[in-house]
PDB file of C-alpha atoms in Angstrom:
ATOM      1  CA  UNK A   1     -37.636  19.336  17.869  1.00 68.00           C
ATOM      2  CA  UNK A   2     -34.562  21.508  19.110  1.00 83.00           C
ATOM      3  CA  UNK A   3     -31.935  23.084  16.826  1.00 83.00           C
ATOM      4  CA  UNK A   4     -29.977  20.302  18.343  1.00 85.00           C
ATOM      5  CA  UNK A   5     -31.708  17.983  17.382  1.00 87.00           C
ATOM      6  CA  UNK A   6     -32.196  18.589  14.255  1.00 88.00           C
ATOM      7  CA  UNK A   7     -28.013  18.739  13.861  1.00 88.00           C
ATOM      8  CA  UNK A   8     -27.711  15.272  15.008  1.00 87.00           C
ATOM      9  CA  UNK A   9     -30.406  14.201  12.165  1.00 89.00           C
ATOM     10  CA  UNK A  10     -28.423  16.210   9.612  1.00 89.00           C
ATOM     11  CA  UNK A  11     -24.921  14.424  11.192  1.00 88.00           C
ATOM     12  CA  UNK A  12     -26.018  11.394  10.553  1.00 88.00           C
ATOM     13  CA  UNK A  13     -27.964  11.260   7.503  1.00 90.00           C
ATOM     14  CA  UNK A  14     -24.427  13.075   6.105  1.00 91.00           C
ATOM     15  CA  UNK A  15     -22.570  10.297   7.975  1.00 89.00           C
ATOM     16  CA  UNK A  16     -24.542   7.143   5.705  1.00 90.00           C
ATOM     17  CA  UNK A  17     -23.784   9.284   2.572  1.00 90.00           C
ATOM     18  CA  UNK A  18     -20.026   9.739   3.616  1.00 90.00           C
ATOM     19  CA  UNK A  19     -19.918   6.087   4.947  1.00 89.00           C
ATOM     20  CA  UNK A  20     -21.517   4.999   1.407  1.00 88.00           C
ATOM     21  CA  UNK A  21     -18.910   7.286  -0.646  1.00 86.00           C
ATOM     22  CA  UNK A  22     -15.976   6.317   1.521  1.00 86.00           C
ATOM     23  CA  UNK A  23     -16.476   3.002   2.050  1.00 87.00           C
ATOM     24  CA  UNK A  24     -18.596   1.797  -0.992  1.00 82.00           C
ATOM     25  CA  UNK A  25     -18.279  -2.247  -1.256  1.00 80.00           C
ATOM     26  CA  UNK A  26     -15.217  -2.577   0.706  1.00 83.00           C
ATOM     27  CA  UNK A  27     -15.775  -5.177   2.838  1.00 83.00           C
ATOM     28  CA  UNK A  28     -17.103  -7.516  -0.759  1.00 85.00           C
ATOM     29  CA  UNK A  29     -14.272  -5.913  -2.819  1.00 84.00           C
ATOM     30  CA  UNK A  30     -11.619  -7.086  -0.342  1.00 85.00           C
ATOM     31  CA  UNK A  31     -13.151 -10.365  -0.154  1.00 88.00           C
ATOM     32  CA  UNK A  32     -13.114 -10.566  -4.719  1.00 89.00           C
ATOM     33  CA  UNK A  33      -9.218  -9.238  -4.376  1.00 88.00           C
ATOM     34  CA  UNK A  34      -7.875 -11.608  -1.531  1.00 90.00           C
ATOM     35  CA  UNK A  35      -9.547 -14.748  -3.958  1.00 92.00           C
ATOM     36  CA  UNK A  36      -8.403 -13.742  -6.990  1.00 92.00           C
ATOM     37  CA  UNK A  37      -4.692 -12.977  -5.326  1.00 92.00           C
ATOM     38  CA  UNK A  38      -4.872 -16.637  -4.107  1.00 93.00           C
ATOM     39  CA  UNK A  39      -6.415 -17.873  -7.561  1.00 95.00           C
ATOM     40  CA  UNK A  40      -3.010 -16.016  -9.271  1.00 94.00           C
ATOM     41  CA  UNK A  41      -0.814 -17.571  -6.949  1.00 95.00           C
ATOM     42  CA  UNK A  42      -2.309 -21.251  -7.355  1.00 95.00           C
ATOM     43  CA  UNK A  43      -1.632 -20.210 -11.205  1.00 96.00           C
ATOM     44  CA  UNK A  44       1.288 -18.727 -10.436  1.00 96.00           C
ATOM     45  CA  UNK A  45       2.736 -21.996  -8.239  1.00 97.00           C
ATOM     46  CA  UNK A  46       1.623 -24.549 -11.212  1.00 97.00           C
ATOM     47  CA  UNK A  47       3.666 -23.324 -13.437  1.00 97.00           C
ATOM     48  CA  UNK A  48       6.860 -23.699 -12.013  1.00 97.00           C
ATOM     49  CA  UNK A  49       6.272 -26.586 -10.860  1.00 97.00           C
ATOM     50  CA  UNK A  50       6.256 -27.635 -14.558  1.00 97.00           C
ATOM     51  CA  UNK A  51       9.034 -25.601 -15.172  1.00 97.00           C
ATOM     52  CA  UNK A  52      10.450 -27.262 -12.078  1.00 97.00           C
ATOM     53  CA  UNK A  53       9.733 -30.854 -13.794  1.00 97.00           C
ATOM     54  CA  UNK A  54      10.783 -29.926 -17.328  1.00 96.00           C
ATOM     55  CA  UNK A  55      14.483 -28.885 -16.224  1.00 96.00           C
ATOM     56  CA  UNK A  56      13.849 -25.194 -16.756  1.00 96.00           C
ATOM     57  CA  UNK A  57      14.279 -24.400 -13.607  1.00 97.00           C
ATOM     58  CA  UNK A  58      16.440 -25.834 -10.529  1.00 96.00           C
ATOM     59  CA  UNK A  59      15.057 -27.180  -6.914  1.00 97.00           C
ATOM     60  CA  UNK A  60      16.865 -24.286  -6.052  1.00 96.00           C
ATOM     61  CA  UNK A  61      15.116 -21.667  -8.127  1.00 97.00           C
ATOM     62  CA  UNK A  62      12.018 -23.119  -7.344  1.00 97.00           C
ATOM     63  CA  UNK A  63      12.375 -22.838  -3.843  1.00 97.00           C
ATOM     64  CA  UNK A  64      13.696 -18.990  -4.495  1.00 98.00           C
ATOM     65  CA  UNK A  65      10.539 -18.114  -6.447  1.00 98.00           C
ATOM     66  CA  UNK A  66       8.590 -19.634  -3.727  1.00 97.00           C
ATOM     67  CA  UNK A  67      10.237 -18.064  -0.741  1.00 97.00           C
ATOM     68  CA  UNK A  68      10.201 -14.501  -3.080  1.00 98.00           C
ATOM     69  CA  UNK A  69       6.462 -14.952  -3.328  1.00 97.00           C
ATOM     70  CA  UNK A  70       5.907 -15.465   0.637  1.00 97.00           C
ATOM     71  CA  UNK A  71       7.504 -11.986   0.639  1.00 97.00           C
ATOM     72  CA  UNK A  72       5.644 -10.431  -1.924  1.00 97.00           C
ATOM     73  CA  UNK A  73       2.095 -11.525  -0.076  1.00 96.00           C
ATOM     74  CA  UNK A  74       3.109  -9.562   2.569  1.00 97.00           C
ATOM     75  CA  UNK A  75       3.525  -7.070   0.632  1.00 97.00           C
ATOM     76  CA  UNK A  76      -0.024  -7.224  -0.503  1.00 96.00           C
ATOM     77  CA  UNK A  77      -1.043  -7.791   2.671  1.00 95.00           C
ATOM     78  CA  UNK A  78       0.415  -4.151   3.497  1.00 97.00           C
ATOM     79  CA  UNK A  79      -1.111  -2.996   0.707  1.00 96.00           C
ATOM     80  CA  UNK A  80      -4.652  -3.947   1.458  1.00 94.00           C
ATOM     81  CA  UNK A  81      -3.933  -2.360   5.157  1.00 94.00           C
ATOM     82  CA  UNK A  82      -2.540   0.977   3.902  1.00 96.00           C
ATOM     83  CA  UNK A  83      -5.526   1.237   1.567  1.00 94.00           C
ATOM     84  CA  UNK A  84      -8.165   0.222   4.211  1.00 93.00           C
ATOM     85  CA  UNK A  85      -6.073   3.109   6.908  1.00 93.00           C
ATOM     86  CA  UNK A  86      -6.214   5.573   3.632  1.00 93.00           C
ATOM     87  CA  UNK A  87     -10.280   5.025   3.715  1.00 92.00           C
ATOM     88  CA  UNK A  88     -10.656   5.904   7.621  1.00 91.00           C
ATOM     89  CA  UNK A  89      -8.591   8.797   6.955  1.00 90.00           C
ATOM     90  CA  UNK A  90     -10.750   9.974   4.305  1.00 90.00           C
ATOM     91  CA  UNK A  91     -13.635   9.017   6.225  1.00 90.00           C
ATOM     92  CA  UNK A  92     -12.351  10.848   9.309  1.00 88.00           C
ATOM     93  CA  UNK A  93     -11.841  13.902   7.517  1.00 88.00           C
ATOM     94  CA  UNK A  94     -15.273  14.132   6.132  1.00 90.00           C
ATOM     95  CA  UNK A  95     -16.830  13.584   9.554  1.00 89.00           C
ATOM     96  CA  UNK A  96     -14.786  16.763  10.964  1.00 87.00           C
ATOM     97  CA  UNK A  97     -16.104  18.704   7.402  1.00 89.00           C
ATOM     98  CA  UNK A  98     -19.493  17.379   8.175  1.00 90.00           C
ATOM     99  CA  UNK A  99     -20.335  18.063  11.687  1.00 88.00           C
ATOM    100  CA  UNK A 100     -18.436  21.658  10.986  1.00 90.00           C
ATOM    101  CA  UNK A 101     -20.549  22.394   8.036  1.00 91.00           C
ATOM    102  CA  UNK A 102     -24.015  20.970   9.087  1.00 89.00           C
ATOM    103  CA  UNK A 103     -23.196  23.286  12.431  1.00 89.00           C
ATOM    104  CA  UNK A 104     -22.933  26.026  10.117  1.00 90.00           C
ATOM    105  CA  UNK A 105     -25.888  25.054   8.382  1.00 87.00           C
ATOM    106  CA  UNK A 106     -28.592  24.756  11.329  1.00 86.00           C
ATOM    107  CA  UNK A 107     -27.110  27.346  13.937  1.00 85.00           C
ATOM    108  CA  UNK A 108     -26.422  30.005  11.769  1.00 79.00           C
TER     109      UNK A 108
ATOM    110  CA  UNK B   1     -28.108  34.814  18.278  1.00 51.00           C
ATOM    111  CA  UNK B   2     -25.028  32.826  20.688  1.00 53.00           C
ATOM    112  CA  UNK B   3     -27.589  32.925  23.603  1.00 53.00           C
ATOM    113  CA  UNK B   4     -30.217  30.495  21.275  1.00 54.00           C
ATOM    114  CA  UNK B   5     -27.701  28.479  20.249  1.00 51.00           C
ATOM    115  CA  UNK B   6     -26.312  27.666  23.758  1.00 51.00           C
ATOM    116  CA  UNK B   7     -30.406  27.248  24.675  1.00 51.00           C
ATOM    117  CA  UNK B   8     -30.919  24.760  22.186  1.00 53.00           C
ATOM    118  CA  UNK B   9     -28.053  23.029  22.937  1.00 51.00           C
ATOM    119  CA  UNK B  10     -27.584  22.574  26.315  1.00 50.00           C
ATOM    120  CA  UNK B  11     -24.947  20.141  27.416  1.00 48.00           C
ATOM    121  CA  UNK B  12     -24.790  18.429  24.304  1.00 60.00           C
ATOM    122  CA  UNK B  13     -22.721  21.148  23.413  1.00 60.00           C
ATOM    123  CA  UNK B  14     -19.581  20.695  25.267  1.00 52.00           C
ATOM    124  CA  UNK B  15     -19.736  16.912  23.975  1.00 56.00           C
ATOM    125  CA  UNK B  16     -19.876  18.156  20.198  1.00 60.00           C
ATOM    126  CA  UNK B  17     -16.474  20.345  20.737  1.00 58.00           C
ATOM    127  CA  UNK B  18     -14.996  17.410  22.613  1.00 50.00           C
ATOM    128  CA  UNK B  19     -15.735  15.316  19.792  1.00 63.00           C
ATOM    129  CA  UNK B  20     -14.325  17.446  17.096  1.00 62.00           C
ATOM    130  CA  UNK B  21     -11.525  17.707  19.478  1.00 56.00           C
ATOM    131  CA  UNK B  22     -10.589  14.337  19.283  1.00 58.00           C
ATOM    132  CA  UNK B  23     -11.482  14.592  16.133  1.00 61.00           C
ATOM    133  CA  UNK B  24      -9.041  17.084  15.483  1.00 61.00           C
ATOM    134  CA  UNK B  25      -6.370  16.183  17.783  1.00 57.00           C
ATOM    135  CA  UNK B  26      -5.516  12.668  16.411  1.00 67.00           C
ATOM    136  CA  UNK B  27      -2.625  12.535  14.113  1.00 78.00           C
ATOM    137  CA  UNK B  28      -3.367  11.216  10.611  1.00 83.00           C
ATOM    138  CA  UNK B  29      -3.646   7.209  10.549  1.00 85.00           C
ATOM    139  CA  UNK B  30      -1.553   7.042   7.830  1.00 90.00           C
ATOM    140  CA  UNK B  31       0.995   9.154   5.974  1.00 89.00           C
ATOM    141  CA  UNK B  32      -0.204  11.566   3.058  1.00 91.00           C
ATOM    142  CA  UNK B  33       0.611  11.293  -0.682  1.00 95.00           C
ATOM    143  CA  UNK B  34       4.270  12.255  -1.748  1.00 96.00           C
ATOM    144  CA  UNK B  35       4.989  12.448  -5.214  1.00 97.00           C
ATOM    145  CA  UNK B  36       8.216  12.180  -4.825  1.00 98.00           C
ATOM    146  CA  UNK B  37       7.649   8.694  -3.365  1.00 98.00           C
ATOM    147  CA  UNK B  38       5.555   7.652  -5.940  1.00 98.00           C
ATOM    148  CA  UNK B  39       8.600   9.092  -8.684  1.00 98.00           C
ATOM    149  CA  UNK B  40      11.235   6.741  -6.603  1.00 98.00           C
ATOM    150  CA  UNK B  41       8.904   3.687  -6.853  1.00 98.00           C
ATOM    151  CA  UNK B  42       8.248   4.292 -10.486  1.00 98.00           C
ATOM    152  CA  UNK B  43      11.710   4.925 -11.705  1.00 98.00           C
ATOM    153  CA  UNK B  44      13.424   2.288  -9.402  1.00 98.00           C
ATOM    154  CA  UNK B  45      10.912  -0.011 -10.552  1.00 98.00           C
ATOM    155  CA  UNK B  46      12.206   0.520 -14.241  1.00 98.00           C
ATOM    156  CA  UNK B  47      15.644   0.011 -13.178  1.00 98.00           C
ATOM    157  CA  UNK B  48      15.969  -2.909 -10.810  1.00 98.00           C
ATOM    158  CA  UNK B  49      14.155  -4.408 -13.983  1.00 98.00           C
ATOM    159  CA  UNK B  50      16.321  -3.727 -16.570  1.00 98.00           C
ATOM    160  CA  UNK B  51      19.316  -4.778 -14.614  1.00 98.00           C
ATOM    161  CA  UNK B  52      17.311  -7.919 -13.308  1.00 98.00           C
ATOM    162  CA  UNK B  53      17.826  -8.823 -17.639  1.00 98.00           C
ATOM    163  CA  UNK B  54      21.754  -8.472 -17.400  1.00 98.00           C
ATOM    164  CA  UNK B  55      21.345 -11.316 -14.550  1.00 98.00           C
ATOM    165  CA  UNK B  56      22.332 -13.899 -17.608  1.00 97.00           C
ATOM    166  CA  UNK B  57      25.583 -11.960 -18.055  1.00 97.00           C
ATOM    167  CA  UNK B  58      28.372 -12.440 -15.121  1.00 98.00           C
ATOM    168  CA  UNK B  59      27.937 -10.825 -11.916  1.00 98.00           C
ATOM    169  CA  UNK B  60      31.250  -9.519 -11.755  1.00 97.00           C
ATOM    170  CA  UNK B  61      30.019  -6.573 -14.800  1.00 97.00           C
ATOM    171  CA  UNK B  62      27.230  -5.562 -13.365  1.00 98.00           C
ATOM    172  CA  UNK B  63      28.809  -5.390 -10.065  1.00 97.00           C
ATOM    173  CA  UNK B  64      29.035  -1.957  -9.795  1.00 98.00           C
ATOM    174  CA  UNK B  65      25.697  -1.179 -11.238  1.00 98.00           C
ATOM    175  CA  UNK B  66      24.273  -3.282  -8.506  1.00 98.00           C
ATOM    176  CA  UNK B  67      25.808  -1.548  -5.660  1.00 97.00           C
ATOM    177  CA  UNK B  68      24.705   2.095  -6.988  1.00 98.00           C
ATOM    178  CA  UNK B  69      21.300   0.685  -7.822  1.00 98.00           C
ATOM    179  CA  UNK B  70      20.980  -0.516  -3.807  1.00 98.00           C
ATOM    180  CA  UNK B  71      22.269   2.806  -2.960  1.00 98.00           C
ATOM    181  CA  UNK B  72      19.230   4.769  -4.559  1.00 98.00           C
ATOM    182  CA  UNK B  73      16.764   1.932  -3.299  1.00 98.00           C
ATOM    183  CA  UNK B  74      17.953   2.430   0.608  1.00 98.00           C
ATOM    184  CA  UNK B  75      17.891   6.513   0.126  1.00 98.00           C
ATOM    185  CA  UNK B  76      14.158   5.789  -1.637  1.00 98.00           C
ATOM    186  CA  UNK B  77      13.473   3.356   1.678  1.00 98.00           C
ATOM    187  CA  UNK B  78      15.141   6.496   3.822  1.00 98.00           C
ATOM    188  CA  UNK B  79      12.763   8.931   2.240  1.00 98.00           C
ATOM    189  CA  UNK B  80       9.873   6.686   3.036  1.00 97.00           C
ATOM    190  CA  UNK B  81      10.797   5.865   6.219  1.00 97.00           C
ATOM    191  CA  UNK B  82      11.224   9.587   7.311  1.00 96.00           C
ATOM    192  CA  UNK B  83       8.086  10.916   6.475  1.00 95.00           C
ATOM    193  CA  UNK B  84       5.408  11.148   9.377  1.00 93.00           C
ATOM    194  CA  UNK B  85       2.494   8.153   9.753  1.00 92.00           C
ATOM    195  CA  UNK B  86       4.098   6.221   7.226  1.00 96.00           C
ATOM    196  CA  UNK B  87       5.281   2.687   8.655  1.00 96.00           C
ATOM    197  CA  UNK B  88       2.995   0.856   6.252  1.00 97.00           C
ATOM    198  CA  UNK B  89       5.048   2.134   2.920  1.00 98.00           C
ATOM    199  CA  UNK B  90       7.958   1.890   4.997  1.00 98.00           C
ATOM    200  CA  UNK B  91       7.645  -1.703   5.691  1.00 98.00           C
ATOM    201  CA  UNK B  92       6.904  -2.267   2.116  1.00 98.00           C
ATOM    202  CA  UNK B  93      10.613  -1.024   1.258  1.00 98.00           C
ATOM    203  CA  UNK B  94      12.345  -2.595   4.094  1.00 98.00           C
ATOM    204  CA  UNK B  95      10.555  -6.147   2.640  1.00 98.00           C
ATOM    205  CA  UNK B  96      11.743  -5.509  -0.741  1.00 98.00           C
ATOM    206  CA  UNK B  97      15.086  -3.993  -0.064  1.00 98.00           C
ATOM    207  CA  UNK B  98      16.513  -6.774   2.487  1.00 98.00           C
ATOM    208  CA  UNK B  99      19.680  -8.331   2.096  1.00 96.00           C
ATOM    209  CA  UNK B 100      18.288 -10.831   3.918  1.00 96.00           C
ATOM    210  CA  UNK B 101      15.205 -11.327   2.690  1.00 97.00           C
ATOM    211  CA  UNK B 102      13.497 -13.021  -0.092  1.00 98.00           C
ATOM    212  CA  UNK B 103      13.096 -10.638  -2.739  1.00 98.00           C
ATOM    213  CA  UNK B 104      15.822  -8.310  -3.828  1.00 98.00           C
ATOM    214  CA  UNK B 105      18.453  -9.689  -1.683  1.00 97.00           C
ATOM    215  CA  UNK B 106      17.775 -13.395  -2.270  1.00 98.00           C
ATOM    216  CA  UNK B 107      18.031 -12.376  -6.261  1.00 98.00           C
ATOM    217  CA  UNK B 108      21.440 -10.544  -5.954  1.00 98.00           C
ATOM    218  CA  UNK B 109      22.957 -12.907  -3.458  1.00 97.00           C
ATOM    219  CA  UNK B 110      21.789 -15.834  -5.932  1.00 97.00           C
ATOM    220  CA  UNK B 111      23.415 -14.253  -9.127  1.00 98.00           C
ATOM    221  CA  UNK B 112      26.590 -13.145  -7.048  1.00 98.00           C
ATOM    222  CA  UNK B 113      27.100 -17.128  -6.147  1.00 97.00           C
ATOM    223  CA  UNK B 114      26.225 -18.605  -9.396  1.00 97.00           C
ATOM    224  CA  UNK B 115      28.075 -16.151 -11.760  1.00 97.00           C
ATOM    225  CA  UNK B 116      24.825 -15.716 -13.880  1.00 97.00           C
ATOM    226  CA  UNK B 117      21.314 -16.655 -13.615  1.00 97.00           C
ATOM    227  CA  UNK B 118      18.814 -18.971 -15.840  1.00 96.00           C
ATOM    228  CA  UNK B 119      16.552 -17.176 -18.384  1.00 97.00           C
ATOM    229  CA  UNK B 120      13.400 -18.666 -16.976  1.00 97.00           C
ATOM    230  CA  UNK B 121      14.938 -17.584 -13.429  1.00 98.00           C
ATOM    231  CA  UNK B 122      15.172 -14.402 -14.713  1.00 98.00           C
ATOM    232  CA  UNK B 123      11.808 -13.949 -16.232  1.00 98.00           C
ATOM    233  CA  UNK B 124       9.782 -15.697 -13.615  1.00 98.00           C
ATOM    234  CA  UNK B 125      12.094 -13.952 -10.444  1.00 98.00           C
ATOM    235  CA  UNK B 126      11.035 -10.478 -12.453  1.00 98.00           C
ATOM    236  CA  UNK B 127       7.491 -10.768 -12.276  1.00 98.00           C
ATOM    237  CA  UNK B 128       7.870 -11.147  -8.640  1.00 98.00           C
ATOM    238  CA  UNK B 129       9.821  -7.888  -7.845  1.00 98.00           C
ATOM    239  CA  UNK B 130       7.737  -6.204 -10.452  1.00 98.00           C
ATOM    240  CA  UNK B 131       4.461  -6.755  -8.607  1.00 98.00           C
ATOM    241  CA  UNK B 132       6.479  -5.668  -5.384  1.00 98.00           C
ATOM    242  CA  UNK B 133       7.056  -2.652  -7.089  1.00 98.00           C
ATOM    243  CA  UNK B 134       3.505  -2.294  -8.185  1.00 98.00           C
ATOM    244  CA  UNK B 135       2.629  -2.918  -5.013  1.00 97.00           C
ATOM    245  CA  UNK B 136       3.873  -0.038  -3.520  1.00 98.00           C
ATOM    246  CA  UNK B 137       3.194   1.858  -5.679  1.00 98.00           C
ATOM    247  CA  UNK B 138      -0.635   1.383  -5.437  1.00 97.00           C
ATOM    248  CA  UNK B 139      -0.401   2.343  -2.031  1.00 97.00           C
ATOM    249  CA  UNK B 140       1.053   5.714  -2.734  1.00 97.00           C
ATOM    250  CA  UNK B 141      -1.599   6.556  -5.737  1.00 96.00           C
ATOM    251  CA  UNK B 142      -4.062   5.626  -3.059  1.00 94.00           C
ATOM    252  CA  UNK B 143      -2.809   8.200  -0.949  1.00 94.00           C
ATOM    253  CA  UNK B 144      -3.460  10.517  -3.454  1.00 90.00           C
ATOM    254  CA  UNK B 145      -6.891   9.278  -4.312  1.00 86.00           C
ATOM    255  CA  UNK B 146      -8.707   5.728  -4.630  1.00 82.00           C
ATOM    256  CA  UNK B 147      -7.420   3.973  -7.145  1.00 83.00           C
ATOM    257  CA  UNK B 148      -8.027   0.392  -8.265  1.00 79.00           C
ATOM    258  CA  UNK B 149      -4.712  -1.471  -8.095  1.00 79.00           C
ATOM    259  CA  UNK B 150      -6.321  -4.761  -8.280  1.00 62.00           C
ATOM    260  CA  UNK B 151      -7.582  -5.176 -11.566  1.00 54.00           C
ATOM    261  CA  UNK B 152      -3.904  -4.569 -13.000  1.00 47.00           C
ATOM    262  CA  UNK B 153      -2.193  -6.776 -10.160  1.00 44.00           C
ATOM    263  CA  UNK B 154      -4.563  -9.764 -11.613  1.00 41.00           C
TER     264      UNK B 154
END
């Protein structure tokens, strides 16, 4: 097996670790936050509707709180994307470290 | 010791260094942490709240301290919006901050029409910009290093 060779083995048994490290559970975590966002919201959408039907709130209100919470999911939504961009970054930048280091590591 | 490495190598070489090139070259998918983003968020968060509790008092005296609060919300947006790669935060703001839209500016546009606001308004209205708060601020601590927003936004 060339030096070469054995670089490419080293690159990518790195890249599972960094992959693992980075990454982790993402894919089942985001899955666990977007239902319980939706179970909070349910929750969230219950109760003023009986604040809507015991007077404590107006139509009006209720269709401000509404509207306000369409906004704030898109917040979220930016959220989950700006955390998911901040994990390829990371990810990224170990893969340059790696494939620097493990050069460093078999060819020198 | 150059002359083994470009023998073992070969061609694969020149695709390695074009790789890292790339690599390199990109510019960063998102924007990097900035404390003083994350003080903005924090701070403004505090404030919009506490004057979000003086919406059961007329509009008219808080009138003033709405305006200057807006002001330091658009220069926090600005500040955001400024820094390289970082659309994502920046749309966060612009969401929160519209006159237009349904968060802050539906709230101040409601309690300038009606004079003052119901307390379960109030209270229910709050939680709302509160988590829009937290929410950008989880996004900046991210930056900074993997946090777990989630569990608190639950």
């Amino acid at each position: 097996m060339s030096k070469f060779d054995d670089y490419v083995q080293a690159i990518r048994e790195g890249v599972k670790v960094l992959a693992k490290d980075t990454f982790g559970d993402f894919l089942k975590e985001a899955d666990v936050d977007a239902k319980a966002y939706l179970e909070k919201i349910k929750v969230r959408l219950n109760e003023w509707t009986i604040e809507l039907a015991e007077n404590k709130i107006s139509q009006d209100d209720f269709k401000d709180l509404v509207e306000a919470q369409k906004d704030l999911a898109a917040i979220h939504a930016l959220t989950q994307a700006g955390v998911a961009l901040v994990k390829c970054e990371r990810f990224r930048s170990g893969l340059i470290e790696l494939v620097i280091n493990k050069a460093f590591e078999v060819f020198l | 010791m150059i002359r083994n490495i470009r023998d073992n190598m070969h061609g694969h070489y020149f695709f390695a260094c074009l790789f890292l090139l790339i690599l390199a070259a990109c510019t960063p998918l998102i924007g990097p942490y900035s404390p003083t983003a994350y003080q903005n968020a924090t701070s403004l968060k505090a404030e919009t709240l506490a004057l979000m509790d003086k919406a059961t008092q007329p509009y008219a005296e808080n009138e003033q301290k709405i305006d200057d609060l807006n002001i330091r919300i658009n220069a926090a947006y600005e500040y955001v919006n400024g820094m390289p790669s970082n659309s994502i935060s920046a749309k966060q703001w612009e969401i929160l901050k519209n006159q237009e839209g349904n968060l802050l500016g539906k709230f101040f546009s409601r309690w300038k029409e009606k004079g003052v606001l119901s307390e379960t308004f109030v209270k229910e209205f709050k939680k709302l910009i509160s988590e829009a708060f937290d929410e950008i601020i989880c996004l900046e601590a991210n930056k900074e290093s993997a946090v777990d927003c989630g569990k608190k936004n639950k």
